[in-house]
Amino acid sequence: MRVARDGRGVVAVVNLGSGPAAGTDAGILPRRSELALALIEAELPAAEIVRLEPGADVDKACAEAAERADVLAVVGGDGTVSAAARAALGRDVPLLVVPGGTFDHFSRAVGVETAAQAIRAYREGRVGRADVSYVTPVSAEAGDEAEQVFLNTASIGAYTEVVERRVRLEGRIGKWPALAVAAVRTLRHSEPVELMVDGRRRRVWLAFVGNGVFGSWGAAPTWRERLDDGKLDVRMVTTGSRAPRVRAVAAIIVGHLRVTPGYRSWRTTGMEVVSPGGELRLARDGEVASLPRAVRFGKHPRALRVFTVHAPMAG
């Protein structure tokens, strides 16, 4: 792959609605995504910029950009990055992730904390490979287009409610306070869902499937030593009756998921989940959707080419 210092051949999809303001006054200071765009325009003047307007079809915009890109760049949060990764996979072009969201889990996993680091990784041509996990309907008639990929985590149970509550609140109080309020409200009142996990019946209160093995033990694990280990990291809180609220909520908020009653974890390369009661609600890289009642989780090992500052991923 040939890298042009001026960014020729780069198509950058920019979600200007992503991320918090850079400082304390959201009404005056620019968002991180706006600052990242300004740096790209200054440092990579030959790059093509695709600005996403509010309500834009992110998947369509990323797919069209990937068609004409030598390098697909993306500025935004984890949901936008996930859409760009799907497009990059489809066209087998390398992905340049420029952090511009609130959490930026994937960009941090590849060692890119700032827009300046992303540009440096591009100019140095440091391309590594990362696993991509997916969830797909079990039904025989479902084709490849039904496959939904994720780069960080997919979750079932109470966390899907947390995400939906957070989205409703964040416009008024900000993303981090909204997440805390949503977590407390949801976890105090949520009920377990009946699932068949690899043929075994479970009452699941909270479940996460990680793309790769995570080193942290909180309810939403955040860091990984590597992105190409070929594994799914499954963490689940199950219960035989009503979930023990106070202890479980406290354990989850402070990040000690292992001490939560009913907690179990394992690593695998594939898993089948069936919801006997009907459709399955799933939060995938922070985006909530309804899926058919029977789905399969799996991996595409080292499928995504991505710019990184981590030497162990390079090659």
PDB file of N, CA and C in Angstrom, residues 203-275:
ATOM      1  N   ARG A 203     -31.456 -18.039  32.539  1.00  0.00           N
ATOM      2  CA  ARG A 203     -32.145 -16.773  32.785  1.00  0.00           C
ATOM      3  C   ARG A 203     -31.062 -15.707  32.857  1.00  0.00           C
ATOM      4  N   VAL A 204     -30.980 -14.889  31.839  1.00  0.00           N
ATOM      5  CA  VAL A 204     -29.859 -13.963  31.671  1.00  0.00           C
ATOM      6  C   VAL A 204     -30.289 -12.551  32.044  1.00  0.00           C
ATOM      7  N   TRP A 205     -29.556 -12.002  32.998  1.00  0.00           N
ATOM      8  CA  TRP A 205     -29.821 -10.622  33.403  1.00  0.00           C
ATOM      9  C   TRP A 205     -28.971  -9.668  32.582  1.00  0.00           C
ATOM     10  N   LEU A 206     -27.742 -10.060  32.335  1.00  0.00           N
ATOM     11  CA  LEU A 206     -26.791  -9.204  31.642  1.00  0.00           C
ATOM     12  C   LEU A 206     -25.812 -10.106  30.905  1.00  0.00           C
ATOM     13  N   ALA A 207     -25.533  -9.821  29.622  1.00  0.00           N
ATOM     14  CA  ALA A 207     -24.565 -10.640  28.886  1.00  0.00           C
ATOM     15  C   ALA A 207     -23.789  -9.771  27.910  1.00  0.00           C
ATOM     16  N   PHE A 208     -22.476 -10.019  27.839  1.00  0.00           N
ATOM     17  CA  PHE A 208     -21.598  -9.324  26.898  1.00  0.00           C
ATOM     18  C   PHE A 208     -20.826 -10.355  26.091  1.00  0.00           C
ATOM     19  N   VAL A 209     -20.666 -10.058  24.817  1.00  0.00           N
ATOM     20  CA  VAL A 209     -19.811 -10.856  23.945  1.00  0.00           C
ATOM     21  C   VAL A 209     -18.768  -9.909  23.385  1.00  0.00           C
ATOM     22  N   GLY A 210     -17.509 -10.118  23.763  1.00  0.00           N
ATOM     23  CA  GLY A 210     -16.449  -9.210  23.360  1.00  0.00           C
ATOM     24  C   GLY A 210     -15.709  -9.692  22.126  1.00  0.00           C
ATOM     25  N   ASN A 211     -15.335  -8.755  21.269  1.00  0.00           N
ATOM     26  CA  ASN A 211     -14.497  -9.061  20.110  1.00  0.00           C
ATOM     27  C   ASN A 211     -13.049  -9.103  20.586  1.00  0.00           C
ATOM     28  N   GLY A 212     -12.600 -10.279  20.999  1.00  0.00           N
ATOM     29  CA  GLY A 212     -11.282 -10.422  21.596  1.00  0.00           C
ATOM     30  C   GLY A 212     -11.372 -10.470  23.105  1.00  0.00           C
ATOM     31  N   VAL A 213     -10.303 -10.900  23.738  1.00  0.00           N
ATOM     32  CA  VAL A 213     -10.274 -11.059  25.192  1.00  0.00           C
ATOM     33  C   VAL A 213      -9.974  -9.710  25.847  1.00  0.00           C
ATOM     34  N   PHE A 214     -10.862  -9.306  26.745  1.00  0.00           N
ATOM     35  CA  PHE A 214     -10.712  -8.051  27.474  1.00  0.00           C
ATOM     36  C   PHE A 214      -9.982  -8.298  28.787  1.00  0.00           C
ATOM     37  N   GLY A 215      -9.198  -7.305  29.194  1.00  0.00           N
ATOM     38  CA  GLY A 215      -8.447  -7.438  30.426  1.00  0.00           C
ATOM     39  C   GLY A 215      -9.157  -6.869  31.629  1.00  0.00           C
ATOM     40  N   SER A 216     -10.170  -6.036  31.427  1.00  0.00           N
ATOM     41  CA  SER A 216     -10.899  -5.438  32.539  1.00  0.00           C
ATOM     42  C   SER A 216     -12.110  -6.294  32.880  1.00  0.00           C
ATOM     43  N   TRP A 217     -12.656  -6.074  34.071  1.00  0.00           N
ATOM     44  CA  TRP A 217     -13.727  -6.937  34.563  1.00  0.00           C
ATOM     45  C   TRP A 217     -15.014  -6.197  34.876  1.00  0.00           C
ATOM     46  N   GLY A 218     -15.161  -4.995  34.398  1.00  0.00           N
ATOM     47  CA  GLY A 218     -16.392  -4.258  34.644  1.00  0.00           C
ATOM     48  C   GLY A 218     -17.531  -4.776  33.782  1.00  0.00           C
ATOM     49  N   ALA A 219     -18.703  -4.132  33.948  1.00  0.00           N
ATOM     50  CA  ALA A 219     -19.878  -4.554  33.181  1.00  0.00           C
ATOM     51  C   ALA A 219     -19.695  -4.310  31.693  1.00  0.00           C
ATOM     52  N   ALA A 220     -18.923  -3.266  31.338  1.00  0.00           N
ATOM     53  CA  ALA A 220     -18.621  -2.974  29.940  1.00  0.00           C
ATOM     54  C   ALA A 220     -17.104  -2.933  29.785  1.00  0.00           C
ATOM     55  N   PRO A 221     -16.448  -4.075  29.594  1.00  0.00           N
ATOM     56  CA  PRO A 221     -14.977  -4.111  29.513  1.00  0.00           C
ATOM     57  C   PRO A 221     -14.467  -3.154  28.441  1.00  0.00           C
ATOM     58  N   THR A 222     -13.320  -2.537  28.703  1.00  0.00           N
ATOM     59  CA  THR A 222     -12.886  -1.438  27.847  1.00  0.00           C
ATOM     60  C   THR A 222     -11.523  -1.606  27.203  1.00  0.00           C
ATOM     61  N   TRP A 223     -10.628  -2.497  27.680  1.00  0.00           N
ATOM     62  CA  TRP A 223      -9.313  -2.550  27.059  1.00  0.00           C
ATOM     63  C   TRP A 223      -8.919  -3.977  26.739  1.00  0.00           C
ATOM     64  N   ARG A 224      -8.084  -4.089  25.677  1.00  0.00           N
ATOM     65  CA  ARG A 224      -7.605  -5.382  25.199  1.00  0.00           C
ATOM     66  C   ARG A 224      -6.122  -5.285  24.906  1.00  0.00           C
ATOM     67  N   GLU A 225      -5.407  -6.345  25.168  1.00  0.00           N
ATOM     68  CA  GLU A 225      -3.983  -6.358  24.849  1.00  0.00           C
ATOM     69  C   GLU A 225      -3.752  -6.541  23.353  1.00  0.00           C
ATOM     70  N   ARG A 226      -4.648  -7.258  22.704  1.00  0.00           N
ATOM     71  CA  ARG A 226      -4.510  -7.455  21.267  1.00  0.00           C
ATOM     72  C   ARG A 226      -5.888  -7.623  20.638  1.00  0.00           C
ATOM     73  N   LEU A 227      -5.947  -7.396  19.330  1.00  0.00           N
ATOM     74  CA  LEU A 227      -7.213  -7.449  18.603  1.00  0.00           C
ATOM     75  C   LEU A 227      -7.263  -8.600  17.611  1.00  0.00           C
ATOM     76  N   ASP A 228      -6.288  -9.503  17.674  1.00  0.00           N
ATOM     77  CA  ASP A 228      -6.250 -10.597  16.694  1.00  0.00           C
ATOM     78  C   ASP A 228      -6.055 -11.946  17.376  1.00  0.00           C
ATOM     79  N   ASP A 229      -6.723 -12.154  18.534  1.00  0.00           N
ATOM     80  CA  ASP A 229      -6.548 -13.412  19.264  1.00  0.00           C
ATOM     81  C   ASP A 229      -7.519 -14.505  18.833  1.00  0.00           C
ATOM     82  N   GLY A 230      -8.469 -14.176  17.939  1.00  0.00           N
ATOM     83  CA  GLY A 230      -9.391 -15.178  17.409  1.00  0.00           C
ATOM     84  C   GLY A 230     -10.478 -15.628  18.361  1.00  0.00           C
ATOM     85  N   LYS A 231     -10.696 -14.913  19.472  1.00  0.00           N
ATOM     86  CA  LYS A 231     -11.636 -15.377  20.492  1.00  0.00           C
ATOM     87  C   LYS A 231     -12.784 -14.396  20.723  1.00  0.00           C
ATOM     88  N   LEU A 232     -13.894 -14.970  21.179  1.00  0.00           N
ATOM     89  CA  LEU A 232     -14.999 -14.202  21.731  1.00  0.00           C
ATOM     90  C   LEU A 232     -14.900 -14.288  23.252  1.00  0.00           C
ATOM     91  N   ASP A 233     -15.025 -13.160  23.920  1.00  0.00           N
ATOM     92  CA  ASP A 233     -14.973 -13.095  25.382  1.00  0.00           C
ATOM     93  C   ASP A 233     -16.414 -12.953  25.882  1.00  0.00           C
ATOM     94  N   VAL A 234     -16.963 -14.034  26.452  1.00  0.00           N
ATOM     95  CA  VAL A 234     -18.364 -14.053  26.882  1.00  0.00           C
ATOM     96  C   VAL A 234     -18.430 -13.847  28.395  1.00  0.00           C
ATOM     97  N   ARG A 235     -19.237 -12.887  28.817  1.00  0.00           N
ATOM     98  CA  ARG A 235     -19.439 -12.614  30.242  1.00  0.00           C
ATOM     99  C   ARG A 235     -20.933 -12.485  30.483  1.00  0.00           C
ATOM    100  N   MET A 236     -21.421 -13.179  31.503  1.00  0.00           N
ATOM    101  CA  MET A 236     -22.855 -13.310  31.669  1.00  0.00           C
ATOM    102  C   MET A 236     -23.220 -13.310  33.145  1.00  0.00           C
ATOM    103  N   VAL A 237     -24.306 -12.606  33.477  1.00  0.00           N
ATOM    104  CA  VAL A 237     -24.882 -12.666  34.817  1.00  0.00           C
ATOM    105  C   VAL A 237     -26.232 -13.349  34.688  1.00  0.00           C
ATOM    106  N   THR A 238     -26.355 -14.516  35.301  1.00  0.00           N
ATOM    107  CA  THR A 238     -27.593 -15.285  35.248  1.00  0.00           C
ATOM    108  C   THR A 238     -28.201 -15.354  36.635  1.00  0.00           C
ATOM    109  N   THR A 239     -29.475 -15.715  36.694  1.00  0.00           N
ATOM    110  CA  THR A 239     -30.154 -15.810  37.979  1.00  0.00           C
ATOM    111  C   THR A 239     -31.229 -16.878  37.919  1.00  0.00           C
ATOM    112  N   GLY A 240     -31.449 -17.552  39.043  1.00  0.00           N
ATOM    113  CA  GLY A 240     -32.506 -18.558  39.121  1.00  0.00           C
ATOM    114  C   GLY A 240     -33.822 -17.969  39.534  1.00  0.00           C
ATOM    115  N   SER A 241     -33.800 -16.750  40.027  1.00  0.00           N
ATOM    116  CA  SER A 241     -35.031 -16.079  40.437  1.00  0.00           C
ATOM    117  C   SER A 241     -34.842 -14.588  40.191  1.00  0.00           C
ATOM    118  N   ARG A 242     -35.413 -13.758  41.038  1.00  0.00           N
ATOM    119  CA  ARG A 242     -35.243 -12.319  40.873  1.00  0.00           C
ATOM    120  C   ARG A 242     -33.798 -11.936  41.158  1.00  0.00           C
ATOM    121  N   ALA A 243     -33.222 -11.092  40.319  1.00  0.00           N
ATOM    122  CA  ALA A 243     -31.815 -10.722  40.482  1.00  0.00           C
ATOM    123  C   ALA A 243     -31.607  -9.962  41.791  1.00  0.00           C
ATOM    124  N   PRO A 244     -30.518 -10.237  42.516  1.00  0.00           N
ATOM    125  CA  PRO A 244     -30.209  -9.524  43.759  1.00  0.00           C
ATOM    126  C   PRO A 244     -29.757  -8.099  43.455  1.00  0.00           C
ATOM    127  N   ARG A 245     -30.678  -7.147  43.512  1.00  0.00           N
ATOM    128  CA  ARG A 245     -30.459  -5.818  42.963  1.00  0.00           C
ATOM    129  C   ARG A 245     -29.297  -5.049  43.582  1.00  0.00           C
ATOM    130  N   VAL A 246     -29.349  -4.830  44.882  1.00  0.00           N
ATOM    131  CA  VAL A 246     -28.413  -3.892  45.500  1.00  0.00           C
ATOM    132  C   VAL A 246     -26.969  -4.344  45.308  1.00  0.00           C
ATOM    133  N   ARG A 247     -26.677  -5.593  45.613  1.00  0.00           N
ATOM    134  CA  ARG A 247     -25.313  -6.084  45.489  1.00  0.00           C
ATOM    135  C   ARG A 247     -24.859  -6.099  44.035  1.00  0.00           C
ATOM    136  N   ALA A 248     -25.746  -6.534  43.146  1.00  0.00           N
ATOM    137  CA  ALA A 248     -25.375  -6.628  41.743  1.00  0.00           C
ATOM    138  C   ALA A 248     -25.142  -5.256  41.130  1.00  0.00           C
ATOM    139  N   VAL A 249     -26.033  -4.299  41.411  1.00  0.00           N
ATOM    140  CA  VAL A 249     -25.871  -2.951  40.852  1.00  0.00           C
ATOM    141  C   VAL A 249     -24.577  -2.332  41.361  1.00  0.00           C
ATOM    142  N   ALA A 250     -24.294  -2.478  42.656  1.00  0.00           N
ATOM    143  CA  ALA A 250     -23.066  -1.918  43.211  1.00  0.00           C
ATOM    144  C   ALA A 250     -21.841  -2.546  42.564  1.00  0.00           C
ATOM    145  N   ALA A 251     -21.853  -3.861  42.394  1.00  0.00           N
ATOM    146  CA  ALA A 251     -20.708  -4.546  41.793  1.00  0.00           C
ATOM    147  C   ALA A 251     -20.478  -4.093  40.364  1.00  0.00           C
ATOM    148  N   ILE A 252     -21.548  -3.895  39.616  1.00  0.00           N
ATOM    149  CA  ILE A 252     -21.424  -3.498  38.213  1.00  0.00           C
ATOM    150  C   ILE A 252     -20.936  -2.059  38.080  1.00  0.00           C
ATOM    151  N   ILE A 253     -21.466  -1.152  38.903  1.00  0.00           N
ATOM    152  CA  ILE A 253     -21.087   0.247  38.789  1.00  0.00           C
ATOM    153  C   ILE A 253     -19.619   0.453  39.143  1.00  0.00           C
ATOM    154  N   VAL A 254     -19.123  -0.233  40.174  1.00  0.00           N
ATOM    155  CA  VAL A 254     -17.721  -0.047  40.568  1.00  0.00           C
ATOM    156  C   VAL A 254     -16.774  -0.911  39.762  1.00  0.00           C
ATOM    157  N   GLY A 255     -17.306  -1.769  38.871  1.00  0.00           N
ATOM    158  CA  GLY A 255     -16.451  -2.505  37.954  1.00  0.00           C
ATOM    159  C   GLY A 255     -15.990  -3.864  38.427  1.00  0.00           C
ATOM    160  N   HIS A 256     -16.615  -4.416  39.474  1.00  0.00           N
ATOM    161  CA  HIS A 256     -16.217  -5.737  39.961  1.00  0.00           C
ATOM    162  C   HIS A 256     -17.269  -6.769  39.567  1.00  0.00           C
ATOM    163  N   LEU A 257     -17.395  -6.992  38.275  1.00  0.00           N
ATOM    164  CA  LEU A 257     -18.444  -7.876  37.786  1.00  0.00           C
ATOM    165  C   LEU A 257     -18.279  -9.301  38.294  1.00  0.00           C
ATOM    166  N   ARG A 258     -17.036  -9.713  38.562  1.00  0.00           N
ATOM    167  CA  ARG A 258     -16.789 -11.088  38.978  1.00  0.00           C
ATOM    168  C   ARG A 258     -17.434 -11.439  40.316  1.00  0.00           C
ATOM    169  N   VAL A 259     -17.696 -10.430  41.166  1.00  0.00           N
ATOM    170  CA  VAL A 259     -18.302 -10.722  42.463  1.00  0.00           C
ATOM    171  C   VAL A 259     -19.823 -10.654  42.404  1.00  0.00           C
ATOM    172  N   THR A 260     -20.378 -10.382  41.237  1.00  0.00           N
ATOM    173  CA  THR A 260     -21.826 -10.344  41.075  1.00  0.00           C
ATOM    174  C   THR A 260     -22.401 -11.752  41.180  1.00  0.00           C
ATOM    175  N   PRO A 261     -23.460 -11.963  41.968  1.00  0.00           N
ATOM    176  CA  PRO A 261     -24.083 -13.289  42.033  1.00  0.00           C
ATOM    177  C   PRO A 261     -24.509 -13.773  40.651  1.00  0.00           C
ATOM    178  N   GLY A 262     -24.216 -15.024  40.336  1.00  0.00           N
ATOM    179  CA  GLY A 262     -24.593 -15.593  39.045  1.00  0.00           C
ATOM    180  C   GLY A 262     -23.645 -15.270  37.909  1.00  0.00           C
ATOM    181  N   TYR A 263     -22.515 -14.618  38.210  1.00  0.00           N
ATOM    182  CA  TYR A 263     -21.571 -14.262  37.151  1.00  0.00           C
ATOM    183  C   TYR A 263     -20.807 -15.486  36.649  1.00  0.00           C
ATOM    184  N   ARG A 264     -20.643 -15.570  35.330  1.00  0.00           N
ATOM    185  CA  ARG A 264     -19.811 -16.604  34.718  1.00  0.00           C
ATOM    186  C   ARG A 264     -19.194 -16.041  33.446  1.00  0.00           C
ATOM    187  N   SER A 265     -18.048 -16.608  33.056  1.00  0.00           N
ATOM    188  CA  SER A 265     -17.381 -16.130  31.844  1.00  0.00           C
ATOM    189  C   SER A 265     -16.659 -17.279  31.173  1.00  0.00           C
ATOM    190  N   TRP A 266     -16.497 -17.174  29.866  1.00  0.00           N
ATOM    191  CA  TRP A 266     -15.727 -18.149  29.113  1.00  0.00           C
ATOM    192  C   TRP A 266     -15.306 -17.532  27.782  1.00  0.00           C
ATOM    193  N   ARG A 267     -14.382 -18.201  27.127  1.00  0.00           N
ATOM    194  CA  ARG A 267     -13.891 -17.749  25.830  1.00  0.00           C
ATOM    195  C   ARG A 267     -14.176 -18.822  24.801  1.00  0.00           C
ATOM    196  N   THR A 268     -14.555 -18.382  23.612  1.00  0.00           N
ATOM    197  CA  THR A 268     -14.965 -19.328  22.591  1.00  0.00           C
ATOM    198  C   THR A 268     -14.723 -18.719  21.218  1.00  0.00           C
ATOM    199  N   THR A 269     -14.970 -19.495  20.178  1.00  0.00           N
ATOM    200  CA  THR A 269     -14.889 -18.974  18.812  1.00  0.00           C
ATOM    201  C   THR A 269     -16.263 -18.864  18.165  1.00  0.00           C
ATOM    202  N   GLY A 270     -17.299 -19.373  18.837  1.00  0.00           N
ATOM    203  CA  GLY A 270     -18.646 -19.292  18.309  1.00  0.00           C
ATOM    204  C   GLY A 270     -19.662 -19.623  19.382  1.00  0.00           C
ATOM    205  N   MET A 271     -20.866 -19.092  19.240  1.00  0.00           N
ATOM    206  CA  MET A 271     -21.914 -19.313  20.230  1.00  0.00           C
ATOM    207  C   MET A 271     -23.273 -19.121  19.576  1.00  0.00           C
ATOM    208  N   GLU A 272     -24.237 -19.955  19.947  1.00  0.00           N
ATOM    209  CA  GLU A 272     -25.598 -19.828  19.429  1.00  0.00           C
ATOM    210  C   GLU A 272     -26.537 -19.433  20.556  1.00  0.00           C
ATOM    211  N   VAL A 273     -27.371 -18.438  20.296  1.00  0.00           N
ATOM    212  CA  VAL A 273     -28.313 -17.942  21.288  1.00  0.00           C
ATOM    213  C   VAL A 273     -29.712 -17.957  20.684  1.00  0.00           C
ATOM    214  N   VAL A 274     -30.655 -18.513  21.437  1.00  0.00           N
ATOM    215  CA  VAL A 274     -32.044 -18.573  20.995  1.00  0.00           C
ATOM    216  C   VAL A 274     -32.919 -17.946  22.071  1.00  0.00           C
ATOM    217  N   SER A 275     -33.822 -17.069  21.648  1.00  0.00           N
ATOM    218  CA  SER A 275     -34.790 -16.449  22.550  1.00  0.00           C
ATOM    219  C   SER A 275     -36.150 -17.133  22.345  1.00  0.00           C
TER     220      SER A 275
END
